Short mmCIF file of C-alpha atoms and ligand atoms in Angstrom, two decimals:
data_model
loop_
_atom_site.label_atom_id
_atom_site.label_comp_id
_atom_site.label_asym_id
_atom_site.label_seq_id
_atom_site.Cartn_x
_atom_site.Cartn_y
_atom_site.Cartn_z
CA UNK A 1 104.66 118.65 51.42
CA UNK A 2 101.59 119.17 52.98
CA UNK A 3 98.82 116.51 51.98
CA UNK A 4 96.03 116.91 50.14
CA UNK A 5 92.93 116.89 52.50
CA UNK A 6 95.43 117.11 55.44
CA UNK A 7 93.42 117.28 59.09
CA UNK A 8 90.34 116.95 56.76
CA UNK A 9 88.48 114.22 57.60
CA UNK A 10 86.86 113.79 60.76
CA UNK A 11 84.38 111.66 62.40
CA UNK A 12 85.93 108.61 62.29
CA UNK A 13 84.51 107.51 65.81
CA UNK A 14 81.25 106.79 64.08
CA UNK A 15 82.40 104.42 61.97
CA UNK A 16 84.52 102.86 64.98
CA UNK A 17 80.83 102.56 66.47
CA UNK A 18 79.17 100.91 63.83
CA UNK A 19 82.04 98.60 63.42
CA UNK A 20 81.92 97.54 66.87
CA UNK A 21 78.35 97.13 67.05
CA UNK A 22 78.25 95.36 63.44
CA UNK A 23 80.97 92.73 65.05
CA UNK A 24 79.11 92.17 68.34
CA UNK A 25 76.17 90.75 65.70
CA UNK A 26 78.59 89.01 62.74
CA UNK A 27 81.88 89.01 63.38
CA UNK A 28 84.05 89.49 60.54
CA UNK A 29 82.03 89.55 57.60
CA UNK A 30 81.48 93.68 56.91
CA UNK A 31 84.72 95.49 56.44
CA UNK A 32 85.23 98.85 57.20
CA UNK A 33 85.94 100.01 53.57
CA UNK A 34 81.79 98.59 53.49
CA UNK A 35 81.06 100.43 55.89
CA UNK A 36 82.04 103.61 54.82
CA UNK A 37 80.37 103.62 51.46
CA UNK A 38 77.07 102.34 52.74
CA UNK A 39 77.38 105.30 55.88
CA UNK A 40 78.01 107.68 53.63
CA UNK A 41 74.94 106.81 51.46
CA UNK A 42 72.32 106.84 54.37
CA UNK A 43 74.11 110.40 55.68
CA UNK A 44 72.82 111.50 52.16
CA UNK A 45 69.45 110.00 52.06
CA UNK A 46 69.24 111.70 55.72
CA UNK A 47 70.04 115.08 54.66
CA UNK A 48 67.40 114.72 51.86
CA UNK A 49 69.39 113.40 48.85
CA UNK A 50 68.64 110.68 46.63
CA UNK A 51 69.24 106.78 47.38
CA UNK A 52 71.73 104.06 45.84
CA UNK A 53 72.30 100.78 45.83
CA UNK A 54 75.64 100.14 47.32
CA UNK A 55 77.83 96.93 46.15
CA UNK A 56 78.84 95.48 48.80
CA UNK A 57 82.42 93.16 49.34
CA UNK A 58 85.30 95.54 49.47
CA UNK A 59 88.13 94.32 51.59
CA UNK A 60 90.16 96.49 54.04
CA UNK A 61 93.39 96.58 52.88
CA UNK A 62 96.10 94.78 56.45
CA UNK A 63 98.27 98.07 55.96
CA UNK A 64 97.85 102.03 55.99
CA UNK A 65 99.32 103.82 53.15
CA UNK A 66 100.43 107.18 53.65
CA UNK A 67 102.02 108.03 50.84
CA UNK A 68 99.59 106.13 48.13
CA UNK A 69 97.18 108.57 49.89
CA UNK A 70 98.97 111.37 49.10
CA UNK A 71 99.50 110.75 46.12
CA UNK A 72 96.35 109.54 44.60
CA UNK A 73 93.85 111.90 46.73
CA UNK A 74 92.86 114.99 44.85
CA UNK A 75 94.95 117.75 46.09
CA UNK A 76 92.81 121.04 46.05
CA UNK A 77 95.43 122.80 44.65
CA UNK A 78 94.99 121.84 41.33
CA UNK A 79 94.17 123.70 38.16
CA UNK A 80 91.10 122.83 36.20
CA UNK A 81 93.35 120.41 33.68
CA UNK A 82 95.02 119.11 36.26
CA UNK A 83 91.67 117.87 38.18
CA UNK A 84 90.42 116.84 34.53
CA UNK A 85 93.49 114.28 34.19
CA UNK A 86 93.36 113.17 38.24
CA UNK A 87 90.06 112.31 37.78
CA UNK A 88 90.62 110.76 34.42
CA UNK A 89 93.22 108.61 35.58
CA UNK A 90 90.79 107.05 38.18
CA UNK A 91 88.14 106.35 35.40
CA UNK A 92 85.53 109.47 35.80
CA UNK A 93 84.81 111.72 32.68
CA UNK A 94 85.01 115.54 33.27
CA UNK A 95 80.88 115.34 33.96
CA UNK A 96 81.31 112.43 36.36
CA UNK A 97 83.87 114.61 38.19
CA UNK A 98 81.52 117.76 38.53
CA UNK A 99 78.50 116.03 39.33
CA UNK A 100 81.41 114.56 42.50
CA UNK A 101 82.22 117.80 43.30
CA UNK A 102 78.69 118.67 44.11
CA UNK A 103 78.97 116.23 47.26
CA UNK A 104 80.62 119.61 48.78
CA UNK A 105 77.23 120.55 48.86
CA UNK A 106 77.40 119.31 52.45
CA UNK A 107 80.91 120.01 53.20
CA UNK A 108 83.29 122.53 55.26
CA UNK A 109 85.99 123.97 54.47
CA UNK A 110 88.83 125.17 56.65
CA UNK A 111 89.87 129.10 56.78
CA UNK A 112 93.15 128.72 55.80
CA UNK A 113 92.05 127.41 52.35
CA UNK A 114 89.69 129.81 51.55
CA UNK A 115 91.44 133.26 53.00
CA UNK A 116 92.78 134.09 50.09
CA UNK A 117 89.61 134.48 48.61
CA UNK A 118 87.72 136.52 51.12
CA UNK A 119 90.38 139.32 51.77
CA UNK A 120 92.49 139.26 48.19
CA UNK A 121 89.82 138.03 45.63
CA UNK A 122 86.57 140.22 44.42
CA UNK A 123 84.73 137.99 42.56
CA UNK A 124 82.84 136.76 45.13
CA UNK A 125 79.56 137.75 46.51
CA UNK A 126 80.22 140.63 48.95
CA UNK A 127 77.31 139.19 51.77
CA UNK A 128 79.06 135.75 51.55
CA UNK A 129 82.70 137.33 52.10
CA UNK A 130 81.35 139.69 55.04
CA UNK A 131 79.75 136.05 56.83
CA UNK A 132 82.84 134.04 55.71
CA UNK A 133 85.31 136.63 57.75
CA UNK A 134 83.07 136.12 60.91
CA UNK A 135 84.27 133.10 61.17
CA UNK A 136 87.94 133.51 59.48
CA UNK A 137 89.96 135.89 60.06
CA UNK A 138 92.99 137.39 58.41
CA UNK A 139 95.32 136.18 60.89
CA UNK A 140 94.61 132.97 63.13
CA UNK A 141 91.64 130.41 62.76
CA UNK A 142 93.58 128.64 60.30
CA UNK A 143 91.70 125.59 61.26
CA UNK A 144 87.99 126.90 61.99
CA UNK A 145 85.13 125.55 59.86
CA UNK A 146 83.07 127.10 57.42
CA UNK A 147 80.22 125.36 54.95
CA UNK A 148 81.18 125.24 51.43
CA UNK A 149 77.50 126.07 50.32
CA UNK A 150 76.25 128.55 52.92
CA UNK A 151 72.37 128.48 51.56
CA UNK A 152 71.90 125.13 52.84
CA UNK A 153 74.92 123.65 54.28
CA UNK A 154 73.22 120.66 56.04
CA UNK A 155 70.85 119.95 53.12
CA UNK A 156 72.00 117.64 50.05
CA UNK A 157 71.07 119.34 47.50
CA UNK A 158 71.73 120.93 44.44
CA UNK A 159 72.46 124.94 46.07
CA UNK A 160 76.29 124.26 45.97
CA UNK A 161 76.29 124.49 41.84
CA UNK A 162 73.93 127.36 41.90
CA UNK A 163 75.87 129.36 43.98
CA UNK A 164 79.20 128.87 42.12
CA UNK A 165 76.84 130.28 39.10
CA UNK A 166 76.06 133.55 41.66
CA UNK A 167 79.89 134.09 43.01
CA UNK A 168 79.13 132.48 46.23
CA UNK A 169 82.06 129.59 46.22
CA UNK A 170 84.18 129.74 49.10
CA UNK A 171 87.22 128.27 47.12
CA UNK A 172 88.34 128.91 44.11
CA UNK A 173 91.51 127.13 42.24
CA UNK A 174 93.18 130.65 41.52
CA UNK A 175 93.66 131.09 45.74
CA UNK A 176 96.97 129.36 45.45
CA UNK A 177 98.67 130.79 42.42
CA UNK A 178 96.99 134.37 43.89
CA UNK A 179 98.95 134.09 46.88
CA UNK A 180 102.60 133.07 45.40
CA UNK A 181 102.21 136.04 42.77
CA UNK A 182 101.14 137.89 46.26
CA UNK A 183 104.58 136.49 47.79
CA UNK A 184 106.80 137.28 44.74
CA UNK A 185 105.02 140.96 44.93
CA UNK A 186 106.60 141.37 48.43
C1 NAG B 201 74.90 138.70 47.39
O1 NAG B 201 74.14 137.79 48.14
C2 NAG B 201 73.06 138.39 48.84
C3 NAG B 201 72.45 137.33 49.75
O2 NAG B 201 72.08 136.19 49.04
C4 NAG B 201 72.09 138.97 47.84
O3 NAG B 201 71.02 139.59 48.53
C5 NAG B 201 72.82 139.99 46.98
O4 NAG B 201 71.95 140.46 45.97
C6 NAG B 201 74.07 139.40 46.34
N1 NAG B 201 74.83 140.45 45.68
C7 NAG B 201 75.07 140.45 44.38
C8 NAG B 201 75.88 141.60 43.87
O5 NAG B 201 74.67 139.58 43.63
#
């Protein structure tokens, strides 16, 4: 089984940096769980998006857990109820969950998962498809990167939901059931 958000997130060297530095200064008192929430709010506030506070006083957990990972990350190939109850299980209501989703506002997305929709699919703005095959072709590139709201991709702001309102989503939860009825059709 292949994981969700496999190979998805990157950039962990920054937060190795920040560690290191924070340690050099006060040595272990921020953890890295910390550290991560508060990064992630001042990458927002940089790329023009509103401010929180941020609780502080999570603990790292001594062990990695593959496999609670797995299982408790959202896997993208879920169908709209199936998000609903994922998301419900972790205490968000169905709003809480689509005002989450619009963090992919500043996010990529690899070829592979959104392929499927720019060669099979139609509804889907015919501009976006023609930019999104530059940079994903039919066979190969599995891996190269494209924004997931291509009006502002390294703004934070609100584009993402008005471009799922004008076709221009890269993903869409129908590109994995398209492509098994695609492989039963063969
Ligand atoms: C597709 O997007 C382009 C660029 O934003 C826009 O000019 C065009 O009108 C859109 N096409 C349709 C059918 O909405």
């Amino acid at each position: 089984m292949i994981g969700p958000n496999i190979n998805s997130v990157r950039e962990f060297n920054v937060i190795d940096t920040i560690r290191s530095q924070l340690e050099s200064l006060c040595p272990s008192v921020v953890s890295c769980a910390d550290i991560v929430v508060v990064a992630t709010r001042d990458s927002v506030v940089a790329l023009g998006g509103p401010s929180w506070n941020v609780l502080q006083g999570r603990r790292d957990s001594a062990s990695a857990g593959l496999n609670a990972a797995n299982s408790n990350l959202i896997a993208p190939t879920l169908s709209l109820s199936g998000l609903i109850s994922a998301f419900l299980n972790k205490g968000f209501t169905t709003n809480e969950m689509v005002a989450l989703s619009g963090s992919h506002t500043i996010s990529q997305a690899r070829c592979t998962t959104f392929r499927t929709r720019i060669y099979i699919e139609t509804n889907i703005n015919s501009t976006l498809v023609a930019s999104l095959r530059g940079n994903c072709p039919n066979i190969g590139g599995d891996n190269n990167l494209s924004p997931l709201d291509m009006t502002s991709p390294t703004s934070f702001d609100n584009a993402y939901f008005k471009n799922l309102q004008n076709q221009k989503g890269p993903l869409t939860r129908t590109s994995g059931q398209i492509r098994k009825n695609c492989r039963k059709a063969n």
